[in-house]
PDB file of C-alpha atoms and ligand atoms in Angstrom:
ATOM      1  CA  MET A   1     -76.726  27.828  93.547  1.00 68.00           C
ATOM      2  CA  ARG A   2     -79.160  28.445  90.690  1.00 84.00           C
ATOM      3  CA  ASN A   3     -77.906  28.923  87.143  1.00 92.00           C
ATOM      4  CA  GLN A   4     -79.794  30.369  84.254  1.00 96.00           C
ATOM      5  CA  GLU A   5     -78.754  30.962  80.662  1.00 97.00           C
ATOM      6  CA  TYR A   6     -79.974  33.716  78.375  1.00 98.00           C
ATOM      7  CA  THR A   7     -79.502  34.294  74.647  1.00 98.00           C
ATOM      8  CA  GLN A   8     -78.566  37.785  73.491  1.00 98.00           C
ATOM      9  CA  GLU A   9     -81.952  38.586  71.975  1.00 97.00           C
ATOM     10  CA  VAL A  10     -83.633  38.655  75.416  1.00 98.00           C
ATOM     11  CA  VAL A  11     -80.793  40.554  77.138  1.00 98.00           C
ATOM     12  CA  ASN A  12     -79.937  44.241  77.432  1.00 98.00           C
ATOM     13  CA  LEU A  13     -77.095  45.136  79.795  1.00 98.00           C
ATOM     14  CA  HIS A  14     -76.392  48.649  78.537  1.00 98.00           C
ATOM     15  CA  THR A  15     -78.996  51.151  79.754  1.00 98.00           C
ATOM     16  CA  HIS A  16     -79.065  54.649  81.246  1.00 98.00           C
ATOM     17  CA  SER A  17     -81.794  56.345  83.288  1.00 98.00           C
ATOM     18  CA  PHE A  18     -82.422  59.930  84.470  1.00 98.00           C
ATOM     19  CA  TYR A  19     -79.553  59.477  86.940  1.00 98.00           C
ATOM     20  CA  CYS A  20     -76.849  60.324  84.382  1.00 97.00           C
ATOM     21  CA  GLY A  21     -78.445  63.681  83.557  1.00 95.00           C
ATOM     22  CA  HIS A  22     -78.635  63.054  79.790  1.00 95.00           C
ATOM     23  CA  GLY A  23     -80.971  60.047  79.918  1.00 97.00           C
ATOM     24  CA  SER A  24     -84.570  59.743  81.010  1.00 98.00           C
ATOM     25  CA  GLY A  25     -86.816  57.272  82.779  1.00 98.00           C
ATOM     26  CA  THR A  26     -86.568  55.639  86.177  1.00 98.00           C
ATOM     27  CA  VAL A  27     -85.230  52.175  86.923  1.00 98.00           C
ATOM     28  CA  GLU A  28     -88.821  51.148  87.607  1.00 98.00           C
ATOM     29  CA  GLU A  29     -89.878  52.374  84.150  1.00 98.00           C
ATOM     30  CA  TYR A  30     -87.066  50.333  82.625  1.00 98.00           C
ATOM     31  CA  VAL A  31     -88.386  47.242  84.358  1.00 98.00           C
ATOM     32  CA  GLN A  32     -91.866  47.946  83.020  1.00 98.00           C
ATOM     33  CA  SER A  33     -90.604  48.491  79.483  1.00 98.00           C
ATOM     34  CA  ALA A  34     -88.357  45.404  79.624  1.00 98.00           C
ATOM     35  CA  SER A  35     -91.231  43.176  80.608  1.00 97.00           C
ATOM     36  CA  GLU A  36     -93.411  44.619  77.819  1.00 97.00           C
ATOM     37  CA  LYS A  37     -90.669  44.082  75.252  1.00 97.00           C
ATOM     38  CA  GLY A  38     -89.846  40.495  76.154  1.00 97.00           C
ATOM     39  CA  ILE A  39     -86.484  41.185  77.810  1.00 98.00           C
ATOM     40  CA  ALA A  40     -85.624  38.424  80.285  1.00 98.00           C
ATOM     41  CA  LEU A  41     -82.351  39.870  81.623  1.00 98.00           C
ATOM     42  CA  LEU A  42     -82.126  43.632  82.151  1.00 98.00           C
ATOM     43  CA  GLY A  43     -78.944  45.258  83.404  1.00 98.00           C
ATOM     44  CA  MET A  44     -78.805  48.885  84.486  1.00 98.00           C
ATOM     45  CA  SER A  45     -75.408  50.347  83.587  1.00 98.00           C
ATOM     46  CA  GLU A  46     -75.406  53.991  84.642  1.00 98.00           C
ATOM     47  CA  HIS A  47     -72.266  56.001  83.875  1.00 98.00           C
ATOM     48  CA  CYS A  48     -70.199  55.466  87.013  1.00 98.00           C
ATOM     49  CA  PRO A  49     -69.239  58.601  88.961  1.00 98.00           C
ATOM     50  CA  VAL A  50     -65.691  58.737  90.327  1.00 97.00           C
ATOM     51  CA  PRO A  51     -64.594  60.213  93.682  1.00 96.00           C
ATOM     52  CA  ASP A  52     -62.805  63.267  92.236  1.00 96.00           C
ATOM     53  CA  GLY A  53     -65.838  64.305  90.163  1.00 95.00           C
ATOM     54  CA  ARG A  54     -64.148  63.845  86.771  1.00 96.00           C
ATOM     55  CA  TRP A  55     -66.624  63.723  83.828  1.00 95.00           C
ATOM     56  CA  ASN A  56     -69.389  64.977  86.153  1.00 92.00           C
ATOM     57  CA  ARG A  57     -71.247  66.730  83.330  1.00 91.00           C
ATOM     58  CA  SER A  58     -72.373  63.362  82.014  1.00 94.00           C
ATOM     59  CA  ARG A  59     -72.982  61.320  85.148  1.00 95.00           C
ATOM     60  CA  MET A  60     -74.819  61.306  88.467  1.00 97.00           C
ATOM     61  CA  ASP A  61     -73.383  63.036  91.511  1.00 96.00           C
ATOM     62  CA  PHE A  62     -71.225  60.863  93.710  1.00 95.00           C
ATOM     63  CA  ASP A  63     -73.781  61.036  96.526  1.00 96.00           C
ATOM     64  CA  GLN A  64     -76.550  59.639  94.265  1.00 98.00           C
ATOM     65  CA  ILE A  65     -74.825  56.257  94.097  1.00 98.00           C
ATOM     66  CA  GLU A  66     -76.714  54.935  97.079  1.00 98.00           C
ATOM     67  CA  SER A  67     -80.065  55.949  95.670  1.00 98.00           C
ATOM     68  CA  TYR A  68     -79.314  54.423  92.238  1.00 98.00           C
ATOM     69  CA  GLU A  69     -78.177  51.138  93.733  1.00 98.00           C
ATOM     70  CA  ARG A  70     -81.204  51.086  96.037  1.00 98.00           C
ATOM     71  CA  ASP A  71     -83.542  51.569  93.044  1.00 98.00           C
ATOM     72  CA  CYS A  72     -81.806  48.647  91.311  1.00 98.00           C
ATOM     73  CA  ARG A  73     -82.152  46.489  94.422  1.00 96.00           C
ATOM     74  CA  VAL A  74     -85.864  47.240  94.671  1.00 97.00           C
ATOM     75  CA  ALA A  75     -86.268  46.498  90.942  1.00 97.00           C
ATOM     76  CA  LYS A  76     -84.522  43.161  91.433  1.00 95.00           C
ATOM     77  CA  GLU A  77     -86.865  42.209  94.232  1.00 94.00           C
ATOM     78  CA  THR A  78     -90.065  43.385  92.590  1.00 96.00           C
ATOM     79  CA  ALA A  79     -89.476  42.542  88.907  1.00 96.00           C
ATOM     80  CA  PRO A  80     -92.257  40.476  87.379  1.00 96.00           C
ATOM     81  CA  GLU A  81     -91.887  36.727  86.876  1.00 94.00           C
ATOM     82  CA  GLY A  82     -89.562  35.952  83.984  1.00 95.00           C
ATOM     83  CA  LEU A  83     -87.478  39.137  84.278  1.00 97.00           C
ATOM     84  CA  SER A  84     -84.168  39.320  86.130  1.00 96.00           C
ATOM     85  CA  VAL A  85     -82.574  42.664  86.896  1.00 97.00           C
ATOM     86  CA  LEU A  86     -78.853  43.264  87.424  1.00 97.00           C
ATOM     87  CA  THR A  87     -77.048  46.273  88.841  1.00 97.00           C
ATOM     88  CA  GLY A  88     -74.098  47.536  86.871  1.00 98.00           C
ATOM     89  CA  TYR A  89     -72.126  50.552  85.774  1.00 98.00           C
ATOM     90  CA  GLU A  90     -70.505  51.745  82.575  1.00 98.00           C
ATOM     91  CA  CYS A  91     -67.041  52.921  83.607  1.00 98.00           C
ATOM     92  CA  ASP A  92     -64.658  55.240  81.816  1.00 97.00           C
ATOM     93  CA  TYR A  93     -61.374  53.628  82.711  1.00 97.00           C
ATOM     94  CA  LEU A  94     -58.178  55.291  83.849  1.00 97.00           C
ATOM     95  CA  PRO A  95     -55.546  53.341  85.809  1.00 96.00           C
ATOM     96  CA  GLU A  96     -55.924  55.627  88.842  1.00 97.00           C
ATOM     97  CA  TYR A  97     -59.478  54.365  89.272  1.00 98.00           C
ATOM     98  CA  GLN A  98     -58.549  50.649  89.192  1.00 98.00           C
ATOM     99  CA  SER A  99     -58.959  50.072  92.924  1.00 98.00           C
ATOM    100  CA  TYR A 100     -62.061  52.272  93.139  1.00 98.00           C
ATOM    101  CA  TYR A 101     -63.757  50.316  90.328  1.00 98.00           C
ATOM    102  CA  ALA A 102     -62.666  47.053  91.965  1.00 98.00           C
ATOM    103  CA  GLU A 103     -64.532  48.156  95.111  1.00 98.00           C
ATOM    104  CA  VAL A 104     -67.615  49.057  93.074  1.00 98.00           C
ATOM    105  CA  ALA A 105     -67.436  45.657  91.355  1.00 97.00           C
ATOM    106  CA  GLU A 106     -67.684  43.979  94.757  1.00 95.00           C
ATOM    107  CA  ARG A 107     -71.070  45.606  95.379  1.00 95.00           C
ATOM    108  CA  VAL A 108     -72.695  45.260  91.971  1.00 97.00           C
ATOM    109  CA  ASP A 109     -73.304  42.466  89.461  1.00 97.00           C
ATOM    110  CA  TYR A 110     -71.144  43.612  86.559  1.00 97.00           C
ATOM    111  CA  LEU A 111     -69.180  46.481  85.056  1.00 98.00           C
ATOM    112  CA  ILE A 112     -68.651  47.441  81.439  1.00 98.00           C
ATOM    113  CA  CYS A 113     -65.987  49.800  80.113  1.00 98.00           C
ATOM    114  CA  ALA A 114     -65.887  52.573  77.560  1.00 98.00           C
ATOM    115  CA  ILE A 115     -63.654  55.446  76.538  1.00 97.00           C
ATOM    116  CA  HIS A 116     -65.525  58.689  75.847  1.00 97.00           C
ATOM    117  CA  ASP A 117     -62.806  61.164  76.766  1.00 96.00           C
ATOM    118  CA  LEU A 118     -59.142  61.239  75.780  1.00 97.00           C
ATOM    119  CA  SER A 119     -57.858  63.756  78.327  1.00 94.00           C
ATOM    120  CA  THR A 120     -55.926  62.480  81.310  1.00 91.00           C
ATOM    121  CA  GLU A 121     -55.979  65.905  83.000  1.00 92.00           C
ATOM    122  CA  LEU A 122     -58.659  66.361  85.633  1.00 92.00           C
ATOM    123  CA  SER A 123     -59.413  69.955  84.637  1.00 88.00           C
ATOM    124  CA  ARG A 124     -59.824  69.353  80.899  1.00 92.00           C
ATOM    125  CA  GLU A 125     -62.044  67.086  78.818  1.00 92.00           C
ATOM    126  CA  TYR A 126     -61.347  65.929  75.271  1.00 92.00           C
ATOM    127  CA  SER A 127     -64.532  64.101  74.372  1.00 93.00           C
ATOM    128  CA  VAL A 128     -64.564  61.914  71.286  1.00 91.00           C
ATOM    129  CA  PHE A 129     -68.087  63.241  70.691  1.00 90.00           C
ATOM    130  CA  TRP A 130     -66.988  66.861  70.343  1.00 88.00           C
ATOM    131  CA  ASN A 131     -63.482  66.873  68.883  1.00 90.00           C
ATOM    132  CA  GLN A 132     -61.885  65.960  65.586  1.00 90.00           C
ATOM    133  CA  LEU A 133     -59.507  63.101  66.261  1.00 94.00           C
ATOM    134  CA  SER A 134     -55.953  63.217  64.934  1.00 96.00           C
ATOM    135  CA  LYS A 135     -53.912  60.082  64.242  1.00 96.00           C
ATOM    136  CA  LYS A 136     -52.242  60.681  67.587  1.00 97.00           C
ATOM    137  CA  ASN A 137     -55.657  60.840  69.285  1.00 97.00           C
ATOM    138  CA  LEU A 138     -56.541  57.515  67.665  1.00 97.00           C
ATOM    139  CA  ALA A 139     -53.445  55.949  69.211  1.00 97.00           C
ATOM    140  CA  THR A 140     -54.363  57.429  72.604  1.00 98.00           C
ATOM    141  CA  TYR A 141     -57.902  56.069  72.311  1.00 98.00           C
ATOM    142  CA  THR A 142     -56.534  52.626  71.473  1.00 98.00           C
ATOM    143  CA  ASP A 143     -54.082  52.620  74.387  1.00 98.00           C
ATOM    144  CA  MET A 144     -56.783  53.722  76.826  1.00 98.00           C
ATOM    145  CA  TYR A 145     -59.280  51.195  75.494  1.00 98.00           C
ATOM    146  CA  CYS A 146     -56.736  48.365  75.708  1.00 98.00           C
ATOM    147  CA  GLU A 147     -55.801  49.333  79.254  1.00 98.00           C
ATOM    148  CA  SER A 148     -59.478  49.051  80.208  1.00 98.00           C
ATOM    149  CA  LEU A 149     -59.808  45.636  78.594  1.00 98.00           C
ATOM    150  CA  SER A 150     -56.661  44.438  80.363  1.00 98.00           C
ATOM    151  CA  SER A 151     -57.804  45.619  83.799  1.00 98.00           C
ATOM    152  CA  GLY A 152     -59.742  42.419  84.490  1.00 97.00           C
ATOM    153  CA  LEU A 153     -62.739  44.413  85.730  1.00 98.00           C
ATOM    154  CA  PHE A 154     -65.123  44.372  82.815  1.00 98.00           C
ATOM    155  CA  LEU A 155     -67.606  41.976  81.240  1.00 98.00           C
ATOM    156  CA  PHE A 156     -67.437  43.669  77.860  1.00 98.00           C
ATOM    157  CA  GLY A 157     -66.124  46.769  76.172  1.00 98.00           C
ATOM    158  CA  ALA A 158     -68.847  49.147  74.957  1.00 98.00           C
ATOM    159  CA  HIS A 159     -68.766  50.680  71.461  1.00 98.00           C
ATOM    160  CA  PRO A 160     -65.053  49.969  70.797  1.00 98.00           C
ATOM    161  CA  ASP A 161     -65.435  51.645  67.373  1.00 98.00           C
ATOM    162  CA  LEU A 162     -66.559  54.989  68.834  1.00 97.00           C
ATOM    163  CA  PHE A 163     -63.326  56.491  67.457  1.00 97.00           C
ATOM    164  CA  GLY A 164     -65.136  56.696  64.089  1.00 95.00           C
ATOM    165  CA  TYR A 165     -67.473  59.377  65.423  1.00 95.00           C
ATOM    166  CA  TYR A 166     -65.036  62.141  64.525  1.00 91.00           C
ATOM    167  CA  TYR A 167     -62.393  60.302  62.531  1.00 95.00           C
ATOM    168  CA  HIS A 168     -64.009  59.926  59.157  1.00 92.00           C
ATOM    169  CA  THR A 169     -61.519  58.114  56.961  1.00 93.00           C
ATOM    170  CA  TRP A 170     -60.693  54.436  57.037  1.00 95.00           C
ATOM    171  CA  ASP A 171     -56.931  54.126  56.735  1.00 96.00           C
ATOM    172  CA  GLY A 172     -53.885  52.317  58.077  1.00 97.00           C
ATOM    173  CA  GLU A 173     -54.344  53.939  61.490  1.00 97.00           C
ATOM    174  CA  THR A 174     -57.981  52.909  61.936  1.00 98.00           C
ATOM    175  CA  GLU A 175     -57.122  49.402  60.839  1.00 98.00           C
ATOM    176  CA  ALA A 176     -54.197  49.181  63.294  1.00 98.00           C
ATOM    177  CA  CYS A 177     -56.340  50.650  66.061  1.00 98.00           C
ATOM    178  CA  SER A 178     -59.126  48.125  65.378  1.00 98.00           C
ATOM    179  CA  ARG A 179     -56.746  45.170  65.312  1.00 98.00           C
ATOM    180  CA  ALA A 180     -55.079  46.242  68.558  1.00 98.00           C
ATOM    181  CA  ILE A 181     -58.415  46.559  70.365  1.00 98.00           C
ATOM    182  CA  ILE A 182     -59.783  43.277  69.014  1.00 98.00           C
ATOM    183  CA  GLU A 183     -56.559  41.366  69.756  1.00 98.00           C
ATOM    184  CA  CYS A 184     -56.502  42.769  73.280  1.00 98.00           C
ATOM    185  CA  ALA A 185     -60.146  41.760  73.845  1.00 98.00           C
ATOM    186  CA  VAL A 186     -59.411  38.223  72.631  1.00 98.00           C
ATOM    187  CA  ALA A 187     -56.268  37.945  74.779  1.00 98.00           C
ATOM    188  CA  ASN A 188     -58.137  39.107  77.877  1.00 98.00           C
ATOM    189  CA  ASN A 189     -61.314  37.160  77.207  1.00 96.00           C
ATOM    190  CA  VAL A 190     -63.468  40.269  77.213  1.00 98.00           C
ATOM    191  CA  ALA A 191     -66.331  40.672  74.731  1.00 98.00           C
ATOM    192  CA  LEU A 192     -66.807  43.702  72.495  1.00 98.00           C
ATOM    193  CA  GLU A 193     -70.157  45.323  71.837  1.00 98.00           C
ATOM    194  CA  ILE A 194     -71.893  46.224  68.571  1.00 98.00           C
ATOM    195  CA  ASN A 195     -73.678  49.295  69.924  1.00 98.00           C
ATOM    196  CA  ALA A 196     -76.999  50.374  68.455  1.00 97.00           C
ATOM    197  CA  ASN A 197     -76.872  53.920  69.848  1.00 97.00           C
ATOM    198  CA  GLY A 198     -74.663  54.968  66.921  1.00 95.00           C
ATOM    199  CA  LEU A 199     -77.484  54.025  64.549  1.00 96.00           C
ATOM    200  CA  ARG A 200     -79.711  56.618  66.208  1.00 95.00           C
ATOM    201  CA  LYS A 201     -77.183  59.460  65.945  1.00 95.00           C
ATOM    202  CA  ARG A 202     -76.803  61.886  63.048  1.00 93.00           C
ATOM    203  CA  LYS A 203     -74.952  60.305  60.133  1.00 95.00           C
ATOM    204  CA  VAL A 204     -71.507  61.610  59.257  1.00 92.00           C
ATOM    205  CA  GLN A 205     -70.735  62.845  55.769  1.00 91.00           C
ATOM    206  CA  LEU A 206     -67.838  61.314  53.892  1.00 89.00           C
ATOM    207  CA  HIS A 207     -66.527  62.411  50.494  1.00 86.00           C
ATOM    208  CA  ASP A 208     -68.535  59.617  48.851  1.00 87.00           C
ATOM    209  CA  GLY A 209     -71.711  59.510  50.940  1.00 92.00           C
ATOM    210  CA  TRP A 210     -72.935  59.105  54.482  1.00 95.00           C
ATOM    211  CA  ARG A 211     -72.388  56.541  57.213  1.00 95.00           C
ATOM    212  CA  ASN A 212     -73.418  55.937  60.806  1.00 94.00           C
ATOM    213  CA  PRO A 213     -70.880  57.394  63.267  1.00 95.00           C
ATOM    214  CA  TYR A 214     -70.666  53.832  64.665  1.00 96.00           C
ATOM    215  CA  PRO A 215     -70.864  50.827  64.489  1.00 97.00           C
ATOM    216  CA  LEU A 216     -68.159  50.785  61.797  1.00 97.00           C
ATOM    217  CA  SER A 217     -68.505  47.952  59.280  1.00 95.00           C
ATOM    218  CA  PRO A 218     -64.744  47.618  58.603  1.00 96.00           C
ATOM    219  CA  PHE A 219     -64.092  47.205  62.330  1.00 98.00           C
ATOM    220  CA  TRP A 220     -66.512  44.253  62.532  1.00 98.00           C
ATOM    221  CA  GLU A 221     -65.176  42.835  59.269  1.00 98.00           C
ATOM    222  CA  ILE A 222     -61.710  42.683  60.875  1.00 98.00           C
ATOM    223  CA  ALA A 223     -63.270  41.177  64.014  1.00 98.00           C
ATOM    224  CA  SER A 224     -64.451  38.205  61.948  1.00 97.00           C
ATOM    225  CA  GLU A 225     -60.797  37.137  61.561  1.00 98.00           C
ATOM    226  CA  TYR A 226     -60.500  36.557  65.332  1.00 98.00           C
ATOM    227  CA  PRO A 227     -62.160  34.277  67.912  1.00 97.00           C
ATOM    228  CA  LEU A 228     -63.759  37.357  69.446  1.00 97.00           C
ATOM    229  CA  GLN A 229     -66.749  37.252  71.796  1.00 97.00           C
ATOM    230  CA  VAL A 230     -69.381  39.702  70.572  1.00 98.00           C
ATOM    231  CA  VAL A 231     -72.442  41.180  72.286  1.00 98.00           C
ATOM    232  CA  THR A 232     -74.950  43.829  71.288  1.00 98.00           C
ATOM    233  CA  ASN A 233     -76.997  46.382  73.211  1.00 98.00           C
ATOM    234  CA  SER A 234     -79.163  49.361  72.416  1.00 97.00           C
ATOM    235  CA  ASP A 235     -77.317  51.614  74.922  1.00 98.00           C
ATOM    236  CA  ALA A 236     -80.782  52.938  75.759  1.00 98.00           C
ATOM    237  CA  HIS A 237     -80.996  56.377  77.338  1.00 97.00           C
ATOM    238  CA  ASN A 238     -84.796  56.027  77.542  1.00 98.00           C
ATOM    239  CA  PRO A 239     -86.874  52.966  78.510  1.00 98.00           C
ATOM    240  CA  SER A 240     -88.663  52.955  75.144  1.00 98.00           C
ATOM    241  CA  LEU A 241     -85.337  52.245  73.377  1.00 97.00           C
ATOM    242  CA  LEU A 242     -84.564  48.925  75.058  1.00 97.00           C
ATOM    243  CA  LYS A 243     -84.808  46.860  71.870  1.00 97.00           C
ATOM    244  CA  GLU A 244     -84.036  49.646  69.416  1.00 97.00           C
ATOM    245  CA  GLY A 245     -81.547  48.677  66.710  1.00 97.00           C
ATOM    246  CA  TYR A 246     -81.260  45.032  67.726  1.00 97.00           C
ATOM    247  CA  GLU A 247     -82.128  43.739  64.233  1.00 97.00           C
ATOM    248  CA  ALA A 248     -79.675  46.101  62.534  1.00 97.00           C
ATOM    249  CA  CYS A 249     -76.859  45.057  64.874  1.00 98.00           C
ATOM    250  CA  ALA A 250     -77.720  41.385  64.396  1.00 98.00           C
ATOM    251  CA  GLN A 251     -77.394  42.009  60.679  1.00 97.00           C
ATOM    252  CA  ILE A 252     -73.960  43.613  61.086  1.00 97.00           C
ATOM    253  CA  ALA A 253     -72.951  40.522  63.059  1.00 97.00           C
ATOM    254  CA  SER A 254     -74.288  38.048  60.517  1.00 97.00           C
ATOM    255  CA  GLU A 255     -72.799  39.927  57.533  1.00 96.00           C
ATOM    256  CA  ASN A 256     -69.423  39.527  59.250  1.00 96.00           C
ATOM    257  CA  ASN A 257     -69.900  35.921  60.379  1.00 95.00           C
ATOM    258  CA  LEU A 258     -69.966  36.936  64.027  1.00 97.00           C
ATOM    259  CA  GLN A 259     -72.141  35.188  66.574  1.00 94.00           C
ATOM    260  CA  PHE A 260     -73.499  36.809  69.676  1.00 98.00           C
ATOM    261  CA  CYS A 261     -72.558  35.308  73.030  1.00 97.00           C
ATOM    262  CA  SER A 262     -75.090  33.989  75.494  1.00 98.00           C
ATOM    263  CA  TYR A 263     -75.010  34.747  79.216  1.00 98.00           C
ATOM    264  CA  ARG A 264     -74.931  32.550  82.290  1.00 97.00           C
ATOM    265  CA  VAL A 265     -76.216  34.042  85.537  1.00 97.00           C
ATOM    266  CA  GLU A 266     -75.287  32.198  88.726  1.00 94.00           C
ATOM    267  CA  ARG A 267     -77.210  33.073  91.860  1.00 89.00           C
ATOM    268  CA  GLU A 268     -75.817  32.024  95.230  1.00 85.00           C
ATOM    269  CA  GLN A 269     -78.115  31.371  98.161  1.00 81.00           C
ATOM    270  CA  THR A 270     -76.595  34.404  99.842  1.00 79.00           C
ATOM    271  CA  GLY A 271     -78.243  36.510  97.131  1.00 74.00           C
ATOM    272  CA  SER A 272     -75.024  37.352  95.288  1.00 80.00           C
ATOM    273  CA  THR A 273     -75.031  37.058  91.516  1.00 88.00           C
ATOM    274  CA  ARG A 274     -72.311  36.329  88.976  1.00 90.00           C
ATOM    275  CA  ILE A 275     -72.678  36.824  85.288  1.00 96.00           C
ATOM    276  CA  ALA A 276     -70.462  35.240  82.640  1.00 95.00           C
ATOM    277  CA  LEU A 277     -70.457  35.072  78.872  1.00 96.00           C
ATOM    278  CA  ILE A 278     -70.776  31.665  77.222  1.00 94.00           C
TER     279      ILE A 278
HETATM  280 ZN1   ZN B 301     -74.750  58.174  78.158  1.00 66.17          ZN
HETATM  281 ZN1   ZN B 302     -73.632  53.783  77.567  1.00 66.17          ZN
END
């Protein structure tokens, strides 16, 4: 078995290619860009399609899975010296997909979780990107996010503070929601991600100025009270964005006395890979 450790600044495990339909670039182009930008550990984390086609407007078709995973396998085998490639998925979690995601996890190197949609009905979406969130919606988001963290399937939770995209005040509810998510992550030993994609989105207007839709400073300020594992990623939807926003997210972490985790990758002789946070 060979082990290798990587610090966060040379790692990006949250990336999307043309496969999801709203990103661009091939897996091969990601490899090229990663090696130019000094990334030593690149993980592809396409939005994971589910068998019943839910959320299919923002992810690859179910029958493209094979092609995506093949591209990742080729990238792994042909990546230049000094760059390791991992195959992963970003999964929107619902309990009915637990065993499906467990099967996917068997085939790939890692999974991350996120909640983008608050509807539990197959025929209806309630995206946090397109709808004002009520206090009740915030509670739903929190419950869904905590269920994902508790599932035991995921290496880290992506953009946990995404609820701030369309909920623009900081109040008792947002504080309770943040504490619940952070406490659940700590209890389940799952890291949370300071996500740089929110820094590239249009700012939201508050009564006293403007802020990024996420990451939310008060969320990460609360996180500093807990022994939380923290990671950062650019959530690139284009190969050129692999390192985008790293410095800004590192600053959010340091302002809140948070330290990024490092990663240990264990490679068995059989070719299987395990990744863990350290
Ligand atoms: Zn996406
Ligand atoms: Zn993503």
